[in-house]
Short mmCIF file of C-alpha atoms in Angstrom, two decimals:
data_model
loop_
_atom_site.label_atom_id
_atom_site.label_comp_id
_atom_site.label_asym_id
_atom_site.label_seq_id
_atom_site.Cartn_x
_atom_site.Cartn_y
_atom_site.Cartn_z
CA UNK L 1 -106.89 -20.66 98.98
CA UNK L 2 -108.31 -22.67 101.44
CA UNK L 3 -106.82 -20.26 104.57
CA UNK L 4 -108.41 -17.30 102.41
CA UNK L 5 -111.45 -18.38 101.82
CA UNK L 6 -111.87 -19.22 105.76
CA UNK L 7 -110.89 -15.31 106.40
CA UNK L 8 -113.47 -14.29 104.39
CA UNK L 9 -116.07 -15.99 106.25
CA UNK L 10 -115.37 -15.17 109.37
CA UNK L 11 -115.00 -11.34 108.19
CA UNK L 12 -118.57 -12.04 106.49
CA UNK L 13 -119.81 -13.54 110.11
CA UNK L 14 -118.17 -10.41 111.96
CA UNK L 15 -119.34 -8.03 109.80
CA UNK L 16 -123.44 -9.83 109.98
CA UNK L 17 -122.56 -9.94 113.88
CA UNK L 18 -122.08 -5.71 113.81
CA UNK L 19 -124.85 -5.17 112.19
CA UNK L 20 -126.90 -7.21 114.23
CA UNK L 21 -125.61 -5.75 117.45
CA UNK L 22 -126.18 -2.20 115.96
CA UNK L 23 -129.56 -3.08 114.91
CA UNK L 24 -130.30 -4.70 118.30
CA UNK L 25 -129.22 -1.42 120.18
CA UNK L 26 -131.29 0.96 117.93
CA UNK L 27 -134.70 -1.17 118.62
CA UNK L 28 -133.49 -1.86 122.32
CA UNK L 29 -135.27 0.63 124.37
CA UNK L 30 -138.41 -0.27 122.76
CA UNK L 31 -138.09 -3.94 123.47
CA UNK L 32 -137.52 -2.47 127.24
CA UNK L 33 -140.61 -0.91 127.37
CA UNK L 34 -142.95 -3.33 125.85
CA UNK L 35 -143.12 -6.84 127.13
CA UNK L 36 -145.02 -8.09 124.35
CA UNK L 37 -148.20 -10.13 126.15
CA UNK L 38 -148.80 -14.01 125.10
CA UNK L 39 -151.55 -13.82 122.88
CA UNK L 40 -154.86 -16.61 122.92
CA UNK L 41 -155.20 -18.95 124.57
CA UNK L 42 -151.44 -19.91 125.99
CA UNK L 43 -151.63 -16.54 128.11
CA UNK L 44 -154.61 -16.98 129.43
CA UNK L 45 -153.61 -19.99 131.12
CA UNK L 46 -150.30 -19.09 132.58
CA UNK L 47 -152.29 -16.29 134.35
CA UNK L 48 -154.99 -19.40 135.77
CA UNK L 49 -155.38 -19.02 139.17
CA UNK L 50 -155.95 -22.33 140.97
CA UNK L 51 -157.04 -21.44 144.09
CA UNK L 52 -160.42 -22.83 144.80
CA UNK L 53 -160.54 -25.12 141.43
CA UNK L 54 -158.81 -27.95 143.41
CA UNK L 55 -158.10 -29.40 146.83
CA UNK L 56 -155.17 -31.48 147.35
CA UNK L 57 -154.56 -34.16 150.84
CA UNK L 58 -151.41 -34.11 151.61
CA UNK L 59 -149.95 -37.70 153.60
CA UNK L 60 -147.72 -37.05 156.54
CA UNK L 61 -145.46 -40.17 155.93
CA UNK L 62 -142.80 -40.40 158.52
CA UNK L 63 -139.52 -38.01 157.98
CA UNK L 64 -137.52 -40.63 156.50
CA UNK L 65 -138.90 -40.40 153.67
CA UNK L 66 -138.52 -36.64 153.29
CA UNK L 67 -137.10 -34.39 155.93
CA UNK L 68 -134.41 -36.28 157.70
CA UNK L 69 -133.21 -36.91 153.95
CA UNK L 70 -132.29 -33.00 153.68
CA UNK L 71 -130.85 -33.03 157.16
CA UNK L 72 -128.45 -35.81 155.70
CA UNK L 73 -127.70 -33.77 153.01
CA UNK L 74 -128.40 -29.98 152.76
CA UNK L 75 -126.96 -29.71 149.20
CA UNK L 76 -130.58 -31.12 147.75
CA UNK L 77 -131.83 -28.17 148.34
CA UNK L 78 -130.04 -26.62 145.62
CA UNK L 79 -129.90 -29.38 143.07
CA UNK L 80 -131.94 -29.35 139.81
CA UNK L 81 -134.58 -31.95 141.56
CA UNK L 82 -135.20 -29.90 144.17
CA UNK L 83 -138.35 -29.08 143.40
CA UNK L 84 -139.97 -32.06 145.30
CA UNK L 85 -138.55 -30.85 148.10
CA UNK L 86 -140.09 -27.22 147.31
CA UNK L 87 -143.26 -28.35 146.22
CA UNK L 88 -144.04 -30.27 149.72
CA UNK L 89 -142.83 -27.24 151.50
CA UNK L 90 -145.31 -25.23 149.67
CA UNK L 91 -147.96 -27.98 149.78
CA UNK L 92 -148.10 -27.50 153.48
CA UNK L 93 -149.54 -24.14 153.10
CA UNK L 94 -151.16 -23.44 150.46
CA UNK L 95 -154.67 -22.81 150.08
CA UNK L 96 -155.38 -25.90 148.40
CA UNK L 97 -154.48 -28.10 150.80
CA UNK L 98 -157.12 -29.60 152.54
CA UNK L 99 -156.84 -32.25 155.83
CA UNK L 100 -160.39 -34.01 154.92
CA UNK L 101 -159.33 -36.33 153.37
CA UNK L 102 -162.61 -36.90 152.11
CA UNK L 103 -163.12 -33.86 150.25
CA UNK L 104 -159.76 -34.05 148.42
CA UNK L 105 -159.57 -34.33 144.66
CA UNK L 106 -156.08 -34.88 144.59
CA UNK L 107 -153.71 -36.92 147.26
CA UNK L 108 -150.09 -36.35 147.45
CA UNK L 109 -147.15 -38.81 148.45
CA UNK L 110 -144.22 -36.22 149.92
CA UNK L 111 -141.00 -38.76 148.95
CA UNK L 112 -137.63 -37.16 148.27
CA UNK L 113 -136.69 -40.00 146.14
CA UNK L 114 -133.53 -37.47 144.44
CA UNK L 115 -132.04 -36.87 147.75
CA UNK L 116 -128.99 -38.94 147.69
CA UNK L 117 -126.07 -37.53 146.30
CA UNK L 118 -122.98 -38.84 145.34
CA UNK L 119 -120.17 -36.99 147.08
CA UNK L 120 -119.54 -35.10 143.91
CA UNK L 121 -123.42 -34.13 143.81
CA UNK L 122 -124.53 -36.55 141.54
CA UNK L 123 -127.96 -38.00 142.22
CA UNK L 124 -128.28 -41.66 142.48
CA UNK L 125 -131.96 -43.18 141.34
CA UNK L 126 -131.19 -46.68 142.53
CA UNK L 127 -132.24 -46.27 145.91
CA UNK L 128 -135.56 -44.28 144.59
CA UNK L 129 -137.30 -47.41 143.34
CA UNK L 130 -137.65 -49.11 146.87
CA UNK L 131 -138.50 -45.84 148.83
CA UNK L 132 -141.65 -45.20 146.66
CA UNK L 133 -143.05 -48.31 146.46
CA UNK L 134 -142.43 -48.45 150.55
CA UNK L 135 -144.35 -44.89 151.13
CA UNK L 136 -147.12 -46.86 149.09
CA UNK L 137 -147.32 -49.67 150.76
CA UNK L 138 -147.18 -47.34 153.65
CA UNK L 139 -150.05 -45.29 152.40
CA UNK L 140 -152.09 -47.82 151.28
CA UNK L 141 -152.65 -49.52 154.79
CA UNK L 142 -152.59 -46.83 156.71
CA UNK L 143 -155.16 -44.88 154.52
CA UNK L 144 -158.53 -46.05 152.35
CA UNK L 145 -157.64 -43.44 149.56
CA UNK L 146 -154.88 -45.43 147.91
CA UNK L 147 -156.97 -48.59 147.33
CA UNK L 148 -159.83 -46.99 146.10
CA UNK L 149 -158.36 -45.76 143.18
CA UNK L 150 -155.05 -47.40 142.82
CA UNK L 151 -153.17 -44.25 142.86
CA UNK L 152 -155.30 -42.88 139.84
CA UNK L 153 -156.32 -39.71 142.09
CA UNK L 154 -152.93 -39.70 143.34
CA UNK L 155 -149.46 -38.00 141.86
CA UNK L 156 -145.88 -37.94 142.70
CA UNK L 157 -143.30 -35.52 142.06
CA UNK L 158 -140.34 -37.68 139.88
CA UNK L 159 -137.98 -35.43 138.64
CA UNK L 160 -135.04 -38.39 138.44
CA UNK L 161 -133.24 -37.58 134.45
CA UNK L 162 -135.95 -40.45 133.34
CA UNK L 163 -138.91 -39.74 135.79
CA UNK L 164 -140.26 -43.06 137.49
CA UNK L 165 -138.36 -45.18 135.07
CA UNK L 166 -135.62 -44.42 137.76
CA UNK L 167 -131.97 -44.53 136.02
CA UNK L 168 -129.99 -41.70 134.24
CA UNK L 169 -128.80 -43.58 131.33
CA UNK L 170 -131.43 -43.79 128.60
CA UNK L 171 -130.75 -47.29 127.77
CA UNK L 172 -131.40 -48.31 131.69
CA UNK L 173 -133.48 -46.46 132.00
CA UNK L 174 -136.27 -47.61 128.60
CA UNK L 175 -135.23 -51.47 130.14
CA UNK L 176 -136.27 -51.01 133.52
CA UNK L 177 -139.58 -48.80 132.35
CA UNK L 178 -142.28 -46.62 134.78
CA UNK L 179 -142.21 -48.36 138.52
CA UNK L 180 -145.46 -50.50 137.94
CA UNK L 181 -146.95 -49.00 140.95
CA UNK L 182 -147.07 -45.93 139.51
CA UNK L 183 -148.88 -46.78 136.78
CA UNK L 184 -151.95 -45.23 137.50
CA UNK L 185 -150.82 -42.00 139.27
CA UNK L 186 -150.46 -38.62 137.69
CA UNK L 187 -146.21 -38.01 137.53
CA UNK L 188 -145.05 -34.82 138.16
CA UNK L 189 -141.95 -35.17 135.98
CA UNK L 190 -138.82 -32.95 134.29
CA UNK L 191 -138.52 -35.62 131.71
CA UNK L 192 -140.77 -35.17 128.88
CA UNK L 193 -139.85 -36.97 125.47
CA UNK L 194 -142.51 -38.20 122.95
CA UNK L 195 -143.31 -41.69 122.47
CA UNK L 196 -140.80 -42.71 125.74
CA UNK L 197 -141.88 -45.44 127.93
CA UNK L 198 -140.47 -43.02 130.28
CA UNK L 199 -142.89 -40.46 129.73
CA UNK L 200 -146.07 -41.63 131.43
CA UNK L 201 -149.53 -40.30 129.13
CA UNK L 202 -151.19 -37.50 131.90
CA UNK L 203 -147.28 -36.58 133.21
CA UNK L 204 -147.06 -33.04 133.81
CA UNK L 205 -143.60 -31.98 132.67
CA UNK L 206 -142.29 -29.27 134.75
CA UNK L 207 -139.19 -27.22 134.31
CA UNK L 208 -136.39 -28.72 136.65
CA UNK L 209 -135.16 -26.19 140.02
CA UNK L 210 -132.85 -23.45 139.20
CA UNK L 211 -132.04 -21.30 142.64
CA UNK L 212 -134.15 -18.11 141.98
CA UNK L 213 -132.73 -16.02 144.49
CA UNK L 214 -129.15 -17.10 142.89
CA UNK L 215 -130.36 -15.78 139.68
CA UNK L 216 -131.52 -12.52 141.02
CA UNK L 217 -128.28 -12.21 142.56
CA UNK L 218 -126.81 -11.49 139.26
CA UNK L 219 -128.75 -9.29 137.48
CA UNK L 220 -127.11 -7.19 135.19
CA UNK L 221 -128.55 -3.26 134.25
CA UNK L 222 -131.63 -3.55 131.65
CA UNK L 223 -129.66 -1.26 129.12
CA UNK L 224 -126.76 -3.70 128.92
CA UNK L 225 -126.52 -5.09 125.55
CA UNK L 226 -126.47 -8.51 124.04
CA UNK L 227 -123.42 -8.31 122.82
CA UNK L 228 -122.65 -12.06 122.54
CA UNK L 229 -124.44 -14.43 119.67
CA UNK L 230 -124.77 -17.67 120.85
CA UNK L 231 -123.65 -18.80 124.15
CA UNK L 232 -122.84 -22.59 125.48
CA UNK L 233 -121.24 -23.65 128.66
CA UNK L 234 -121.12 -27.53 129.46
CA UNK L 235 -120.28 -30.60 128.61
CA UNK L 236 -119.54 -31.69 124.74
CA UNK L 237 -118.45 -35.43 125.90
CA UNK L 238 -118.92 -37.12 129.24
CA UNK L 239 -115.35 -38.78 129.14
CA UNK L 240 -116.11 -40.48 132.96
CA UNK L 241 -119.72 -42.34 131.85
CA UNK L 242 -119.07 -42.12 127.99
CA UNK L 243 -115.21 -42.71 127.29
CA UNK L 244 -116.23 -43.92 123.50
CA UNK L 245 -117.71 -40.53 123.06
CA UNK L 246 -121.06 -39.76 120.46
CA UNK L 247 -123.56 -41.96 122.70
CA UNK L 248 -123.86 -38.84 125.25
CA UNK L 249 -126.52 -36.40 123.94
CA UNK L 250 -127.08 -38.74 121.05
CA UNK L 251 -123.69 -36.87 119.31
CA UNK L 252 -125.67 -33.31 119.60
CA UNK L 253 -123.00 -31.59 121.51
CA UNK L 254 -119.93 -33.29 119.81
CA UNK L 255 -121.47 -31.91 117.08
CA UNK L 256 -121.40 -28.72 118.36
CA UNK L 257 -118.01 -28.03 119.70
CA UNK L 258 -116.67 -30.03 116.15
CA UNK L 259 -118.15 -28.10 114.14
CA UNK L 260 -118.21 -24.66 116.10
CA UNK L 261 -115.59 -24.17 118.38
CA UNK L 262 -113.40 -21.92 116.60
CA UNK L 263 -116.99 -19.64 114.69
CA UNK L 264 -116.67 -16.50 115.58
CA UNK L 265 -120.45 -16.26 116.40
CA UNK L 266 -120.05 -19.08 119.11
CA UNK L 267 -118.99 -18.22 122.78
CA UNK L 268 -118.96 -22.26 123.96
CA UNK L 269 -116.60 -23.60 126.15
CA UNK L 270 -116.89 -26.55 128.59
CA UNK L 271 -115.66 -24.02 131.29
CA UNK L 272 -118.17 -22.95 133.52
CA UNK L 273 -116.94 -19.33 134.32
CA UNK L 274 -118.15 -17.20 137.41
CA UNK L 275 -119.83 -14.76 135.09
CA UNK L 276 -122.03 -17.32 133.81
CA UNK L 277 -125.26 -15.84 134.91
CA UNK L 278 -123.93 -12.87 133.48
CA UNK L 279 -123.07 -13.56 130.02
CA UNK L 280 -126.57 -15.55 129.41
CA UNK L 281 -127.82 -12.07 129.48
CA UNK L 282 -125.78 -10.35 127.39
CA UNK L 283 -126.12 -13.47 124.51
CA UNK L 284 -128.73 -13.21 121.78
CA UNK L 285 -129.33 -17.17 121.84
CA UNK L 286 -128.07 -20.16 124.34
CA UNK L 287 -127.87 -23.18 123.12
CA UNK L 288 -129.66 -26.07 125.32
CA UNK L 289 -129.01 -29.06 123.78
CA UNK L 290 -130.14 -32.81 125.26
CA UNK L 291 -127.57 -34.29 127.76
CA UNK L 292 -128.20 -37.86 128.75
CA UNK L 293 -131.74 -36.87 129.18
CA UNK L 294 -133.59 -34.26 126.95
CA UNK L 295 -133.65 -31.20 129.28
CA UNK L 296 -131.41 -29.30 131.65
CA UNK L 297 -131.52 -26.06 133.67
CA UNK L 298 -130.08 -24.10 131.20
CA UNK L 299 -133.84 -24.07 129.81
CA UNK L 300 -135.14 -21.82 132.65
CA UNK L 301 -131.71 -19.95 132.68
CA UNK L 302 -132.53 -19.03 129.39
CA UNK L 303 -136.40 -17.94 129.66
CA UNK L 304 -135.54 -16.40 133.24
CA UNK L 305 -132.66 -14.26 131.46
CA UNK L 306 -134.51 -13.08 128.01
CA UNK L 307 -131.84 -14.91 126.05
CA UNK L 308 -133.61 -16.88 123.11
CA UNK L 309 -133.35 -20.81 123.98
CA UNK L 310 -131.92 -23.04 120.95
CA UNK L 311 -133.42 -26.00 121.63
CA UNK L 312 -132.12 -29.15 120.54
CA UNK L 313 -133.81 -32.44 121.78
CA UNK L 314 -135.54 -34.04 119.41
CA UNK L 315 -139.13 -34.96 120.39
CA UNK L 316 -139.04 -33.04 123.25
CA UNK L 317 -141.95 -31.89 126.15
CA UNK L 318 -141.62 -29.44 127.72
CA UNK L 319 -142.35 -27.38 130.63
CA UNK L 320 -145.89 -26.56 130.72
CA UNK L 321 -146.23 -26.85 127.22
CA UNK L 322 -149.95 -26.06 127.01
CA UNK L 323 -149.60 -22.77 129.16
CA UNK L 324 -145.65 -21.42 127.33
CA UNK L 325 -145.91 -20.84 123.78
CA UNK L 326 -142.82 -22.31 122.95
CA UNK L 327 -142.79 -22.60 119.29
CA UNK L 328 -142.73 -18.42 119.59
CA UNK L 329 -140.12 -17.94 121.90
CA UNK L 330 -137.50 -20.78 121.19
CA UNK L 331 -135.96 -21.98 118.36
CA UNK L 332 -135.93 -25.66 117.87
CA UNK L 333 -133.27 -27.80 115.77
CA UNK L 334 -133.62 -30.94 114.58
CA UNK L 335 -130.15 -33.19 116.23
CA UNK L 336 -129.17 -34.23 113.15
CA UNK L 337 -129.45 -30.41 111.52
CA UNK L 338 -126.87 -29.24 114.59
CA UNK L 339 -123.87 -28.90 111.79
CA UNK L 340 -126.00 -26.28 109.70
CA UNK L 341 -126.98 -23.83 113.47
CA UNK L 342 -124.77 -20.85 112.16
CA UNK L 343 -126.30 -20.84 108.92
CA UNK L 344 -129.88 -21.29 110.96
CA UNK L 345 -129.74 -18.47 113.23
CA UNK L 346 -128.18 -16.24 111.11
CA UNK L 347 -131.11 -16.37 109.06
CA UNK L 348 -134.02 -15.66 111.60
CA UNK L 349 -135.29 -12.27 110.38
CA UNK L 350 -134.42 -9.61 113.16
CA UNK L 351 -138.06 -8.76 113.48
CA UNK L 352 -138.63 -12.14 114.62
CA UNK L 353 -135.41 -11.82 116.56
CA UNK L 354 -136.81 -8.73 119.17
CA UNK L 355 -140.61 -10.62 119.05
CA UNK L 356 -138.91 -13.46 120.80
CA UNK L 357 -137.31 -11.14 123.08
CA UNK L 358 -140.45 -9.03 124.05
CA UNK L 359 -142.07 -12.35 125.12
CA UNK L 360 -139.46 -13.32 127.22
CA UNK L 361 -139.34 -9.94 128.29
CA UNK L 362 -143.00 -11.00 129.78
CA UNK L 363 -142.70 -11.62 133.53
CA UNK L 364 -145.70 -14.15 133.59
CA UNK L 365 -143.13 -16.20 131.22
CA UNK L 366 -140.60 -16.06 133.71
CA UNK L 367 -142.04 -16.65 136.95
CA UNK L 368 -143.94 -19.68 135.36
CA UNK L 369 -140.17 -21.45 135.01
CA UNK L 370 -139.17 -20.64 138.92
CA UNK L 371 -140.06 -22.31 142.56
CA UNK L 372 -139.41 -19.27 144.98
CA UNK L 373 -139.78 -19.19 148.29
CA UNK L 374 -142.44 -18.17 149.28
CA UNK L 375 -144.26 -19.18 146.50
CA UNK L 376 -145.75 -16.68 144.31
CA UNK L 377 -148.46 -15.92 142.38
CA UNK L 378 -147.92 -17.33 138.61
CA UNK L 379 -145.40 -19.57 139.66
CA UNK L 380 -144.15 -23.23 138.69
CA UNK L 381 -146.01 -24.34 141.69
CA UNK L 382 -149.06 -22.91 140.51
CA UNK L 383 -148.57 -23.81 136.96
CA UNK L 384 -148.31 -27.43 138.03
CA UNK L 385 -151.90 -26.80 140.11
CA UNK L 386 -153.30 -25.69 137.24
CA UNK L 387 -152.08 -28.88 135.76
CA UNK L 388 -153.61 -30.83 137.93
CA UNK L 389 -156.93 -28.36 137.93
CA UNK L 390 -157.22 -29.36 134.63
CA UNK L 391 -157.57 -33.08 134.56
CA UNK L 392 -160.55 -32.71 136.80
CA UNK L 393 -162.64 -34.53 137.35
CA UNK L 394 -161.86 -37.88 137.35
CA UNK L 395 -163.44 -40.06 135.25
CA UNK L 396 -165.73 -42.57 137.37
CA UNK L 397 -163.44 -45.48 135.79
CA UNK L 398 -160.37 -44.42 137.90
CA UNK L 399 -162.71 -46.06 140.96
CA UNK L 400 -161.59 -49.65 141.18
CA UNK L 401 -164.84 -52.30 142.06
CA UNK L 402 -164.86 -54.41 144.59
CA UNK L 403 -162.17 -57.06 144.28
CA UNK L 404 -161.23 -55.43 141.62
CA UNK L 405 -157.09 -54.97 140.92
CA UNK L 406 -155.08 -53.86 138.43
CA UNK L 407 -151.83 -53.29 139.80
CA UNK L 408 -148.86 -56.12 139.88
CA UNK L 409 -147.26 -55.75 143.46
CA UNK L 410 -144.21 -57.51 142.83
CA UNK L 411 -143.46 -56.72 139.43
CA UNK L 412 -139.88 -55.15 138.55
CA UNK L 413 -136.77 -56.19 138.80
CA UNK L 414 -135.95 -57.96 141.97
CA UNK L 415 -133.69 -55.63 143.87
CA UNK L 416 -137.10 -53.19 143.79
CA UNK L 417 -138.90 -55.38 146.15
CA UNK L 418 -136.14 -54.93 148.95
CA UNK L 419 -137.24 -53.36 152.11
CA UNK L 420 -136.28 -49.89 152.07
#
């Protein structure tokens, strides 16, 4: 009975699966045609232009800190935290830059603090800690800007798993908290999680690097249909950092491959096949569910390739939040709802289905999630101008008075205060 009454659900899923597909082919040349524009006041944002709204110093701190790190180590240039990297790069010569100091309203710090790799990739924070807190002390006596303001006109790009908090395990990560010098600085952060002591109030979350020219590389036609439900490739347990298993991605993706692996309606695997790129645009939804931090790349994957991101991270930021509508292109679930995702997406109404689809279909939406080079106009570079645009001007309090200081040099754990 029991072997029976599994048949007949997975007929019943096929069977909803066909007529979705059939459905989704009948109304497909229309979604072609009609990128659906963001309506209110999200759109209008994206589409801000920033030139001339802002004017940004940027410090030329000595190549350690930055250049002779990618000469080290090419491969940071196509990690996920490459986009400090790509944002000094386009810093340099960009309209907004200024080199009066004086008549900056923004001053920027150019540290590569993701650049060291493990020799399997892996980015190690540990060193990160000491390197920015030397390019301050750096800064601050070799400039007048710093001190004036404690870093409260200043921001730095942190896109470590945990921002400034500078560790990729969560737990670390909430114990050793923001580096205190960056306390009053704007972040410039992939992290974004409500209520975190990780997630600085001002942050601008930004969307961490995905290769765009990689992407375009594997295009598929426009008529090519989504043929494929929901897609997943990753990790469901980190065996190497998590051997107990249900700690990493708070038991999310467990969840998933428990309770999903063998649906029909799923294409998940932990195998990461060469058609990846590929198959994310033939899928109706892929899944991007917290890791040991909240986002990944599969987030701009998703937006970049039209396919309908299933987001599951509770409390999450993210990218550009006040510019994406994400509540209309995305669906969220709750973590602890993951069990119950076939019977959510096989409910979404199809009309809402194709909506989603014609926004993504919007090429404002993607080129907001992307870092090319060179830099273009609607970009994540200019997104996170507009950002920065938009907390102008400062508020006289970020001046500090004379003898005035609110910053604790040598607080943090101990190995911070090294000499880097």
């Amino acid at each position: 009975m029991a072997r029976e009454k599994e048949m007949g659900r997975k007929v019943i899923f096929l069977l909803f699966f066909a007529n979705f597909i059939l459905s989704n082919e009948a109304l497909e040349m229309e979604r072609r045609h009609s990128a659906e524009r963001i309506s209110g006041s999200a759109g209008d944002v994206l589409e801000d232009n920033p030139v001339g709204r802002l004017k940004v110093f940027v410090y030329d701190l000595p190549s350690k800190y930055n250049k002779k790190l990618v000469e080290k180590d090419p491969r940071c240039l196509n990690h996920m935290f490459a986009a400090e990297i790509f944002m000094h790069r386009f810093l340099i010569s960009s309209p907004v830059r200024t080199l009066d100091p004086e008549e900056a309203d923004w001053f920027y710090t150019p540290v590569y603090a993701t650049c060291d790799l493990t020799p399997n990739g892996l980015p190690l924070p540990f060193k990160s800690p000491r390197m920015v807190r030397s390019a301050i002390q750096l800064i601050s006596s070799r400039w007048l800007y710093w001190n004036r303001t404690e870093g409260a006109d200043h921001f730095f790009v942190v896109p470590h798993d945990f921002g400034a908090c500078f560790h990729y395990q969560e737990a670390k990560a909430i114990e050793r908290g923001i580096l205190p010098l960056l306390r009053r600085a704007t972040l410039v952060q992939t992290f974004g999680q409500m209520n975190h002591v990780c997630l600085k109030e001002g942050s601008i979350t930004i969307p961490p690097y995905a290769p765009p020219q990689k992407m375009q590389a594997h295009l598929v036609p426009p008529e090519t249909p989504r043929s494929i439900f929901v897609y997943f490739r990753g990790l469901f347990y980190d065996d190497s950092n998590d051997p107990q298993g249900g700690y990493y991605a708070r038991g999310a993706r467990a969840s998933v491959w428990e309770n999903f692996k063998n649906n029909p309606l799923f294409d998940i695997s932990s195998q990461h096949p060469i058609t990846y790129y590929e198959d994310m645009q033939r899928s109706v939804f892929c899944l991007c569910p917290l890791g040991w931090a909240p986002w990944s790349p599969r987030l701009v994957e998703a937006v970049v390739f039209g396919c309908i991101p299933v987001i599951i991270a509770d409390e999450i930021v993210l990218p550009f939040a006040d510019a994406i509508p994400w509540e209309e292109i995305g669906v969220f679930v709750a973590e602890e709802d993951v069990q119950k995702l076939d019977t959510i997406l096989t409910s979404i109404p199809l009309e809402v289905i194709l909506r989603k689809q014609r926004l993504l279909a919007n090429p404002s939406m993607k080129q907001a999630m992307l870092f090319p080079q060179p830099a273009q106009a609607g970009d994540a570079f200019h997104q996170i101008l507009n950002g920065l645009a938009r907390k102008l001007p400062h508020d006289e309090n970020v001046y500090m008075r004379d003898g005035e200081k609110l910053l604790n040099w040598t607080a943090g754990p101990s190995g911070d205060l090294k000499p880097w």
